[in-house]
Amino acid sequence: TKIRTELGWSPKVNFTDGVRKTVDATEAEFARLRASVLEMGRVVPKAHGELASYMETAGQLGVPQAQLEKFTRTIADLDVATNLAGEAGASMLAQYANVTGMDLSNIDRLGSVIVDLGNNTATTELDIVNMGQRLAGMAGILRLTDAQTMGLAATMASLGINAEAGGSAMSRVMQRMLQDVRKGGDELKKYAQVAGLSAQAFA
């Protein structure tokens, strides 16, 4: 009981000032969301108020009601295991998803990709997601998977490239490559040669 109290456990978690402002739901649906936060707080070392704030941020940024529980749990896990802070992390990943149009039922898988990259590259999860946000627009146009986008982001961040400047520069490079591929000709052949592919395969 003492531990639960210290972690913010309460049978009267109130969504009125938070989740209710950003999520359109029936009373029965709010009751289900409340129950999910209470249950989550029993297995994740985060206060219920913090978990509710993640859910509030998610609702504000357009995360569908059906994905709020999974999204909140993913953010809580990232907050515990990485340097990607809760509400900031929720905002960054929700905005990334909005830009790329990713299926948020896969948010837990994206979280796993970010953690794995953070563990196996010379950068942090926060820097990976920050760079991924900058690449999201062009990545969506090029139809890169979320894993490919974050992999590219991790590579760039590992080289010490600044997210704001580097993300914009890489997006321009990808835009130029896309234009050259569509035109065909010598530029496409150069890309293909460097990649060790035929022009058709590279395209």
CSV table of C-alpha atoms in Angstrom, one decimal:
chain,number,residue,atom,x,y,z
A,1,THR,CA,0.0,0.0,0.0
A,2,LYS,CA,2.8,2.4,0.9
A,3,ILE,CA,4.6,1.7,-2.4
A,4,ARG,CA,1.4,2.2,-4.4
A,5,THR,CA,0.7,5.5,-2.6
A,6,GLU,CA,4.2,6.8,-3.3
A,7,LEU,CA,3.7,5.9,-7.0
A,8,GLY,CA,0.5,7.9,-7.1
A,9,TRP,CA,-1.9,5.0,-6.9
A,10,SER,CA,-5.5,5.9,-6.1
A,11,PRO,CA,-8.8,4.3,-6.7
A,12,LYS,CA,-10.1,7.7,-7.6
A,13,VAL,CA,-8.0,8.6,-10.6
A,14,ASN,CA,-9.8,11.6,-12.1
A,15,PHE,CA,-9.8,12.2,-15.9
A,16,THR,CA,-11.9,15.4,-15.7
A,17,ASP,CA,-9.1,17.9,-16.0
A,18,GLY,CA,-7.0,15.9,-18.5
A,19,VAL,CA,-8.1,13.1,-20.7
A,20,ARG,CA,-11.7,14.3,-20.8
A,21,LYS,CA,-10.5,17.6,-22.4
A,22,THR,CA,-8.8,15.8,-25.3
A,23,VAL,CA,-10.6,12.6,-25.8
A,24,ASP,CA,-14.1,12.2,-27.2
A,25,ALA,CA,-15.6,9.2,-25.5
A,26,THR,CA,-18.7,8.0,-23.7
A,27,GLU,CA,-18.8,7.5,-19.9
A,28,ALA,CA,-18.4,3.8,-20.4
A,29,GLU,CA,-15.4,4.4,-22.6
A,30,PHE,CA,-13.9,6.8,-20.0
A,31,ALA,CA,-14.4,4.2,-17.4
A,32,ARG,CA,-12.5,1.6,-19.5
A,33,LEU,CA,-9.6,4.1,-20.0
A,34,ARG,CA,-9.5,4.9,-16.3
A,35,ALA,CA,-9.4,1.2,-15.5
A,36,SER,CA,-6.5,0.7,-18.0
A,37,VAL,CA,-4.5,3.5,-16.3
A,38,LEU,CA,-5.1,2.0,-12.9
A,39,GLU,CA,-4.0,-1.4,-14.1
A,40,MET,CA,-1.0,0.0,-15.9
A,41,GLY,CA,0.1,1.7,-12.8
A,42,ARG,CA,0.4,-1.6,-11.1
A,43,VAL,CA,3.0,-2.9,-13.5
A,44,VAL,CA,4.8,0.2,-14.7
A,45,PRO,CA,6.7,2.3,-12.1
A,46,LYS,CA,4.9,5.6,-13.0
A,47,ALA,CA,2.3,7.6,-11.1
A,48,HIS,CA,-1.2,7.4,-12.4
A,49,GLY,CA,-1.2,11.1,-12.9
A,50,GLU,CA,1.8,10.8,-15.2
A,51,LEU,CA,0.1,8.0,-17.2
A,52,ALA,CA,-3.0,10.1,-17.5
A,53,SER,CA,-1.0,13.0,-18.8
A,54,TYR,CA,0.5,10.8,-21.5
A,55,MET,CA,-3.0,9.8,-22.5
A,56,GLU,CA,-4.1,13.4,-22.5
A,57,THR,CA,-1.3,14.4,-24.8
A,58,ALA,CA,-2.0,11.5,-27.1
A,59,GLY,CA,-5.7,12.5,-27.3
A,60,GLN,CA,-4.7,16.1,-28.0
A,61,LEU,CA,-2.5,15.1,-30.9
A,62,GLY,CA,-5.1,12.8,-32.5
A,63,VAL,CA,-4.3,9.3,-31.3
A,64,PRO,CA,-7.5,7.3,-31.9
A,65,GLN,CA,-9.3,6.2,-28.8
A,66,ALA,CA,-8.8,2.5,-29.6
A,67,GLN,CA,-5.0,3.0,-29.5
A,68,LEU,CA,-4.8,5.3,-26.4
A,69,GLU,CA,-4.0,2.4,-24.0
A,70,LYS,CA,-1.2,0.9,-26.1
A,71,PHE,CA,0.2,4.3,-26.9
A,72,THR,CA,0.3,5.3,-23.2
A,73,ARG,CA,1.9,2.1,-22.2
A,74,THR,CA,4.6,2.4,-24.9
A,75,ILE,CA,5.4,6.0,-23.8
A,76,ALA,CA,5.5,4.8,-20.1
A,77,ASP,CA,7.9,2.0,-21.0
A,78,LEU,CA,10.1,4.4,-23.0
A,79,ASP,CA,10.1,6.9,-20.2
A,80,VAL,CA,11.3,4.2,-17.8
A,81,ALA,CA,13.9,2.6,-20.1
A,82,THR,CA,15.3,5.5,-22.1
A,83,ASN,CA,16.0,9.2,-22.0
A,84,LEU,CA,12.8,9.9,-23.9
A,85,ALA,CA,10.8,11.8,-21.3
A,86,GLY,CA,7.1,11.0,-21.0
A,87,GLU,CA,5.0,13.9,-22.2
A,88,ALA,CA,7.7,15.1,-24.6
A,89,GLY,CA,8.1,11.6,-25.9
A,90,ALA,CA,4.3,11.3,-26.3
A,91,SER,CA,4.2,14.5,-28.3
A,92,MET,CA,7.1,13.6,-30.5
A,93,LEU,CA,5.9,10.2,-31.4
A,94,ALA,CA,2.3,11.3,-32.0
A,95,GLN,CA,3.5,14.1,-34.3
A,96,TYR,CA,5.8,11.6,-36.1
A,97,ALA,CA,2.8,9.3,-36.6
A,98,ASN,CA,0.6,12.1,-37.9
A,99,VAL,CA,3.2,13.1,-40.5
A,100,THR,CA,4.0,9.5,-41.7
A,101,GLY,CA,0.4,8.2,-41.3
A,102,MET,CA,1.7,5.2,-39.5
A,103,ASP,CA,-0.7,2.6,-38.1
A,104,LEU,CA,-0.7,3.4,-34.4
A,105,SER,CA,-1.6,-0.2,-33.5
A,106,ASN,CA,2.1,-0.7,-34.2
A,107,ILE,CA,3.3,1.9,-31.8
A,108,ASP,CA,4.7,-0.7,-29.4
A,109,ARG,CA,6.8,-2.1,-32.3
A,110,LEU,CA,8.1,1.3,-33.1
A,111,GLY,CA,9.0,1.7,-29.4
A,112,SER,CA,11.0,-1.6,-29.6
A,113,VAL,CA,12.8,-0.4,-32.7
A,114,ILE,CA,13.8,2.9,-31.0
A,115,VAL,CA,15.1,1.1,-27.9
A,116,ASP,CA,17.0,-1.5,-30.0
A,117,LEU,CA,18.7,1.3,-32.0
A,118,GLY,CA,19.5,3.2,-28.8
A,119,ASN,CA,21.2,0.1,-27.4
A,120,ASN,CA,23.2,-0.7,-30.6
A,121,THR,CA,24.2,2.7,-32.0
A,122,ALA,CA,26.3,5.5,-30.7
A,123,THR,CA,23.4,7.8,-29.9
A,124,THR,CA,20.4,8.1,-27.6
A,125,GLU,CA,16.7,7.3,-28.1
A,126,LEU,CA,15.8,11.0,-27.7
A,127,ASP,CA,18.2,12.0,-30.5
A,128,ILE,CA,16.9,9.2,-32.7
A,129,VAL,CA,13.3,10.3,-32.4
A,130,ASN,CA,14.2,13.9,-32.8
A,131,MET,CA,16.0,13.2,-36.1
A,132,GLY,CA,13.2,10.8,-37.1
A,133,GLN,CA,10.7,13.6,-36.8
A,134,ARG,CA,12.8,15.7,-39.2
A,135,LEU,CA,12.9,12.9,-41.7
A,136,ALA,CA,9.3,11.9,-41.4
A,137,GLY,CA,7.9,14.1,-44.2
A,138,MET,CA,10.2,12.8,-46.9
A,139,ALA,CA,10.2,9.3,-45.5
A,140,GLY,CA,6.4,9.2,-45.9
A,141,ILE,CA,6.7,10.3,-49.5
A,142,LEU,CA,9.4,7.7,-50.2
A,143,ARG,CA,7.3,5.0,-48.4
A,144,LEU,CA,10.1,4.1,-46.0
A,145,THR,CA,9.0,1.8,-43.2
A,146,ASP,CA,9.2,3.3,-39.7
A,147,ALA,CA,12.1,1.0,-38.9
A,148,GLN,CA,14.0,2.3,-42.0
A,149,THR,CA,13.3,5.9,-41.1
A,150,MET,CA,14.4,5.4,-37.5
A,151,GLY,CA,17.5,3.4,-38.7
A,152,LEU,CA,18.5,6.3,-40.9
A,153,ALA,CA,17.8,8.7,-38.1
A,154,ALA,CA,20.0,6.7,-35.7
A,155,THR,CA,22.8,6.5,-38.3
A,156,MET,CA,22.8,10.3,-38.8
A,157,ALA,CA,22.6,11.0,-35.0
A,158,SER,CA,25.4,8.6,-34.4
A,159,LEU,CA,27.6,10.6,-36.6
A,160,GLY,CA,26.9,13.7,-34.5
A,161,ILE,CA,24.7,15.4,-37.1
A,162,ASN,CA,22.4,18.1,-35.7
A,163,ALA,CA,18.8,17.1,-36.0
A,164,GLU,CA,17.4,20.4,-37.2
A,165,ALA,CA,20.1,21.1,-39.9
A,166,GLY,CA,20.9,17.5,-40.7
A,167,GLY,CA,17.3,16.4,-41.0
A,168,SER,CA,16.5,19.2,-43.4
A,169,ALA,CA,19.6,18.5,-45.4
A,170,MET,CA,18.9,14.8,-45.7
A,171,SER,CA,15.3,15.5,-46.7
A,172,ARG,CA,16.6,17.6,-49.5
A,173,VAL,CA,19.0,14.8,-50.6
A,174,MET,CA,16.1,12.3,-50.6
A,175,GLN,CA,14.0,14.7,-52.5
A,176,ARG,CA,16.7,15.1,-55.1
A,177,MET,CA,17.2,11.4,-55.4
A,178,LEU,CA,13.5,10.9,-55.9
A,179,GLN,CA,13.4,13.4,-58.7
A,180,ASP,CA,16.5,11.9,-60.3
A,181,VAL,CA,15.0,8.4,-60.1
A,182,ARG,CA,11.8,9.6,-61.7
A,183,LYS,CA,13.7,11.3,-64.6
A,184,GLY,CA,16.0,8.3,-65.2
A,185,GLY,CA,19.1,8.9,-67.2
A,186,ASP,CA,22.7,9.3,-66.0
A,187,GLU,CA,22.0,10.4,-62.4
A,188,LEU,CA,19.9,7.3,-61.8
A,189,LYS,CA,22.8,5.2,-63.2
A,190,LYS,CA,25.2,6.9,-60.8
A,191,TYR,CA,23.1,6.1,-57.8
A,192,ALA,CA,22.6,2.5,-59.0
A,193,GLN,CA,26.4,2.1,-59.5
A,194,VAL,CA,27.2,3.3,-56.0
A,195,ALA,CA,24.5,1.0,-54.6
A,196,GLY,CA,25.8,-2.0,-56.6
A,197,LEU,CA,22.4,-2.4,-58.3
A,198,SER,CA,20.9,-2.1,-61.8
A,199,ALA,CA,19.1,1.2,-62.5
A,200,GLN,CA,15.8,-0.7,-62.5
A,201,ALA,CA,16.5,-2.3,-59.2
A,202,PHE,CA,17.6,1.0,-57.6
A,203,ALA,CA,14.5,2.8,-58.9
